[in-house]
PDB file of C-alpha atoms in Angstrom:
ATOM      1  CA  MET A 236      -0.155   0.344   0.003  1.00 37.00           C
ATOM      2  CA  THR A 237       1.877   3.185  -0.799  1.00 35.00           C
ATOM      3  CA  THR A 238      -0.933   5.900  -0.138  1.00 39.00           C
ATOM      4  CA  LEU A 239      -3.264   4.989   3.042  1.00 50.00           C
ATOM      5  CA  GLU A 240      -7.183   5.804   2.107  1.00 55.00           C
ATOM      6  CA  PRO A 241      -9.981   5.097   4.740  1.00 55.00           C
ATOM      7  CA  GLN A 242     -11.521   1.801   4.671  1.00 59.00           C
ATOM      8  CA  PRO A 243     -13.833  -0.109   6.816  1.00 65.00           C
ATOM      9  CA  LEU A 244     -12.191  -1.632   9.572  1.00 77.00           C
ATOM     10  CA  GLY A 245     -14.375  -4.734  10.503  1.00 79.00           C
ATOM     11  CA  PRO A 246     -13.602  -6.797   7.276  1.00 79.00           C
ATOM     12  CA  ALA A 247     -10.041  -5.982   7.067  1.00 78.00           C
ATOM     13  CA  LEU A 248      -9.412  -6.914  10.679  1.00 83.00           C
ATOM     14  CA  ALA A 249     -10.989 -10.184   9.819  1.00 84.00           C
ATOM     15  CA  ALA A 250      -9.445 -11.442   6.723  1.00 84.00           C
ATOM     16  CA  ALA A 251      -5.968 -10.027   8.190  1.00 85.00           C
ATOM     17  CA  GLU A 252      -6.616 -12.541  11.113  1.00 85.00           C
ATOM     18  CA  GLU A 253      -7.864 -15.373   9.090  1.00 88.00           C
ATOM     19  CA  ALA A 254      -4.650 -15.081   6.948  1.00 87.00           C
ATOM     20  CA  GLY A 255      -2.404 -15.760  10.238  1.00 87.00           C
ATOM     21  CA  TRP A 256      -1.554 -11.620  10.385  1.00 88.00           C
ATOM     22  CA  THR A 257      -0.641  -9.858  13.230  1.00 87.00           C
ATOM     23  CA  THR A 258      -3.327  -6.890  14.031  1.00 88.00           C
ATOM     24  CA  VAL A 259      -2.836  -3.698  16.175  1.00 88.00           C
ATOM     25  CA  ARG A 260      -4.968  -1.130  16.280  1.00 90.00           C
ATOM     26  CA  LEU A 261      -3.818   2.550  17.172  1.00 94.00           C
ATOM     27  CA  ASP A 262      -6.639   4.584  18.086  1.00 94.00           C
ATOM     28  CA  LEU A 263      -6.069   8.432  18.006  1.00 95.00           C
ATOM     29  CA  ASP A 264      -9.419   9.200  20.054  1.00 94.00           C
ATOM     30  CA  GLY A 265      -8.280  12.447  22.119  1.00 95.00           C
ATOM     31  CA  VAL A 266      -5.220  12.783  20.717  1.00 96.00           C
ATOM     32  CA  ARG A 267      -4.523  16.361  20.584  1.00 93.00           C
ATOM     33  CA  SER A 268      -0.720  16.504  20.147  1.00 95.00           C
ATOM     34  CA  LYS A 269       2.696  15.207  19.030  1.00 96.00           C
ATOM     35  CA  ALA A 270       3.412  14.216  22.739  1.00 96.00           C
ATOM     36  CA  GLU A 271       0.326  12.198  23.273  1.00 96.00           C
ATOM     37  CA  LEU A 272       0.872  10.868  19.657  1.00 97.00           C
ATOM     38  CA  MET A 273       4.016   9.443  20.169  1.00 96.00           C
ATOM     39  CA  ALA A 274       2.809   7.945  23.474  1.00 96.00           C
ATOM     40  CA  ARG A 275      -0.141   6.462  21.413  1.00 96.00           C
ATOM     41  CA  CYS A 276       1.977   4.950  18.981  1.00 95.00           C
ATOM     42  CA  ARG A 277       4.205   3.480  21.735  1.00 94.00           C
ATOM     43  CA  GLU A 278       1.124   1.639  23.788  1.00 94.00           C
ATOM     44  CA  ALA A 279      -0.829   0.297  20.249  1.00 92.00           C
ATOM     45  CA  LEU A 280       2.904  -0.972  18.576  1.00 91.00           C
ATOM     46  CA  PHE A 281       4.511  -2.175  21.890  1.00 90.00           C
ATOM     47  CA  LEU A 282       7.470  -0.114  21.257  1.00 91.00           C
ATOM     48  CA  PRO A 283      10.323  -0.919  23.501  1.00 88.00           C
ATOM     49  CA  GLU A 284      11.440   1.564  26.001  1.00 89.00           C
ATOM     50  CA  TRP A 285      14.695   2.591  24.003  1.00 87.00           C
ATOM     51  CA  VAL A 286      12.531   3.666  21.077  1.00 90.00           C
ATOM     52  CA  GLY A 287      12.599   8.080  21.445  1.00 91.00           C
ATOM     53  CA  ARG A 288       9.574  10.211  21.380  1.00 93.00           C
ATOM     54  CA  ASN A 289      10.225  11.732  18.033  1.00 96.00           C
ATOM     55  CA  TRP A 290       9.647  11.390  14.042  1.00 97.00           C
ATOM     56  CA  ASP A 291      12.931   9.649  13.337  1.00 96.00           C
ATOM     57  CA  ALA A 292      12.611   7.219  16.009  1.00 95.00           C
ATOM     58  CA  LEU A 293       9.040   6.488  15.197  1.00 96.00           C
ATOM     59  CA  ALA A 294      10.458   6.042  11.799  1.00 95.00           C
ATOM     60  CA  ASP A 295      13.415   3.197  12.706  1.00 93.00           C
ATOM     61  CA  ALA A 296      10.687   1.661  14.767  1.00 92.00           C
ATOM     62  CA  VAL A 297       8.809   0.704  12.171  1.00 92.00           C
ATOM     63  CA  ARG A 298      11.001  -1.037   9.853  1.00 91.00           C
ATOM     64  CA  ASP A 299      12.091  -2.930  12.949  1.00 87.00           C
ATOM     65  CA  LEU A 300       8.717  -4.623  14.326  1.00 83.00           C
ATOM     66  CA  SER A 301      10.818  -7.373  15.956  1.00 79.00           C
ATOM     67  CA  TRP A 302       9.229  -6.840  19.247  1.00 76.00           C
ATOM     68  CA  LEU A 303       5.380  -6.662  17.616  1.00 75.00           C
ATOM     69  CA  PRO A 304       3.763  -9.634  19.186  1.00 70.00           C
ATOM     70  CA  ASP A 305       3.611 -12.736  16.937  1.00 68.00           C
ATOM     71  CA  ALA A 306       6.465 -10.947  15.184  1.00 60.00           C
ATOM     72  CA  GLY A 307       6.526 -14.160  13.341  1.00 60.00           C
ATOM     73  CA  ALA A 308       3.286 -13.603  11.580  1.00 73.00           C
ATOM     74  CA  ALA A 309       1.883 -13.831   7.917  1.00 84.00           C
ATOM     75  CA  GLY A 310       1.524 -10.242   8.058  1.00 88.00           C
ATOM     76  CA  ARG A 311       1.100  -7.228   9.918  1.00 89.00           C
ATOM     77  CA  LEU A 312      -2.264  -5.242   9.915  1.00 90.00           C
ATOM     78  CA  VAL A 313      -2.029  -1.700  11.329  1.00 91.00           C
ATOM     79  CA  ALA A 314      -5.437  -0.193  11.521  1.00 91.00           C
ATOM     80  CA  VAL A 315      -5.136   3.582  12.651  1.00 93.00           C
ATOM     81  CA  THR A 316      -8.781   4.844  14.089  1.00 92.00           C
ATOM     82  CA  SER A 317     -10.437   7.953  14.897  1.00 92.00           C
ATOM     83  CA  TRP A 318      -7.671   9.520  13.250  1.00 93.00           C
ATOM     84  CA  ARG A 319      -9.980  12.627  11.941  1.00 93.00           C
ATOM     85  CA  ALA A 320      -9.798  14.565  14.751  1.00 94.00           C
ATOM     86  CA  TYR A 321      -5.985  14.656  14.855  1.00 95.00           C
ATOM     87  CA  ALA A 322      -5.752  15.202  11.546  1.00 95.00           C
ATOM     88  CA  ALA A 323      -7.836  18.127  11.354  1.00 95.00           C
ATOM     89  CA  ALA A 324      -6.236  19.895  14.441  1.00 95.00           C
ATOM     90  CA  ARG A 325      -2.617  18.944  13.506  1.00 96.00           C
ATOM     91  CA  PRO A 326      -2.339  18.589   9.714  1.00 96.00           C
ATOM     92  CA  ALA A 327       1.600  18.978   9.699  1.00 97.00           C
ATOM     93  CA  GLU A 328       1.952  16.382  12.331  1.00 97.00           C
ATOM     94  CA  TRP A 329      -0.617  13.956  10.560  1.00 97.00           C
ATOM     95  CA  GLU A 330       1.351  14.208   7.201  1.00 97.00           C
ATOM     96  CA  THR A 331       3.886  13.288   8.919  1.00 97.00           C
ATOM     97  CA  LEU A 332       2.717  10.324  10.361  1.00 97.00           C
ATOM     98  CA  ARG A 333       1.408   9.445   7.180  1.00 96.00           C
ATOM     99  CA  GLU A 334       4.653   9.410   5.326  1.00 97.00           C
ATOM    100  CA  ILE A 335       6.439   7.796   7.961  1.00 97.00           C
ATOM    101  CA  LEU A 336       3.337   4.815   7.516  1.00 96.00           C
ATOM    102  CA  GLU A 337       3.526   4.870   4.166  1.00 96.00           C
ATOM    103  CA  GLU A 338       7.525   4.380   4.106  1.00 96.00           C
ATOM    104  CA  ALA A 339       7.377   1.870   6.035  1.00 95.00           C
ATOM    105  CA  VAL A 340       4.901   0.176   4.534  1.00 94.00           C
ATOM    106  CA  ASP A 341       7.027   0.476   1.054  1.00 95.00           C
ATOM    107  CA  PHE A 342      10.253  -0.424   3.272  1.00 95.00           C
ATOM    108  CA  TRP A 343       8.242  -3.664   3.967  1.00 91.00           C
ATOM    109  CA  ARG A 344       7.096  -4.603   0.690  1.00 91.00           C
ATOM    110  CA  GLU A 345      10.832  -4.627  -0.704  1.00 93.00           C
ATOM    111  CA  GLN A 346      11.933  -7.177   2.546  1.00 89.00           C
ATOM    112  CA  GLU A 347      12.346 -10.345   0.783  1.00 87.00           C
ATOM    113  CA  GLY A 348      10.648 -13.037   2.767  1.00 84.00           C
ATOM    114  CA  ALA A 349       9.545 -10.968   5.446  1.00 85.00           C
ATOM    115  CA  PRO A 350       6.050 -10.159   6.220  1.00 87.00           C
ATOM    116  CA  MET A 351       4.275  -7.710   4.758  1.00 87.00           C
ATOM    117  CA  LEU A 352       2.705  -4.829   6.694  1.00 91.00           C
ATOM    118  CA  THR A 353      -0.183  -3.155   5.888  1.00 90.00           C
ATOM    119  CA  VAL A 354      -1.490   0.149   7.477  1.00 92.00           C
ATOM    120  CA  LEU A 355      -5.277   0.941   7.156  1.00 89.00           C
ATOM    121  CA  LEU A 356      -6.707   4.215   7.953  1.00 89.00           C
ATOM    122  CA  ALA A 357     -10.505   3.061   9.788  1.00 83.00           C
ATOM    123  CA  ASP A 358     -13.609   4.548  11.757  1.00 66.00           C
ATOM    124  CA  ALA A 359     -13.549   3.150  14.919  1.00 53.00           C
ATOM    125  CA  ALA A 360     -17.448   2.538  14.669  1.00 52.00           C
ATOM    126  CA  ASP A 361     -16.210  -0.506  12.445  1.00 44.00           C
ATOM    127  CA  ALA A 362     -15.069  -2.829  14.928  1.00 42.00           C
ATOM    128  CA  PRO A 363     -14.550  -2.936  18.871  1.00 43.00           C
ATOM    129  CA  ARG A 364     -11.365  -2.385  20.652  1.00 45.00           C
ATOM    130  CA  ARG A 365      -9.029  -5.586  20.310  1.00 46.00           C
ATOM    131  CA  LYS A 366      -6.043  -6.616  21.734  1.00 48.00           C
ATOM    132  CA  PRO A 367      -3.180  -8.271  19.150  1.00 48.00           C
ATOM    133  CA  ARG A 368      -4.203 -11.372  17.568  1.00 46.00           C
ATOM    134  CA  ARG A 369      -2.529 -13.932  15.336  1.00 44.00           C
ATOM    135  CA  GLY A 370      -5.215 -15.294  13.480  1.00 42.00           C
TER     136      GLY A 370
END
């Protein structure tokens, strides 16, 4: 996926889990600052303590993902939910996050034999909160 377009969450999660992918949900509900965004990313992506709280560190982290639960899964789906308010309130930061995620998707696509990374922008109403799961 080279661009992130809004999609329904429920069918994507079900399909990914059925295919043996690890799924995580990055819920941006209530996030209004970069610091809050970095904290939410740390929590949702299970980032290790050593990962800094800045754009470069986040970009590096999503090119690693070895600590992600079920790191040996067939693929990885990161569902970004409740993102519209953050995108409207912090458009420059939102654009930076989108670029980091798009570059990570491209990076993992180029890694021969590595699990794919897919990022999906979704509305939270489509599915309940979930813990990371491998299908």
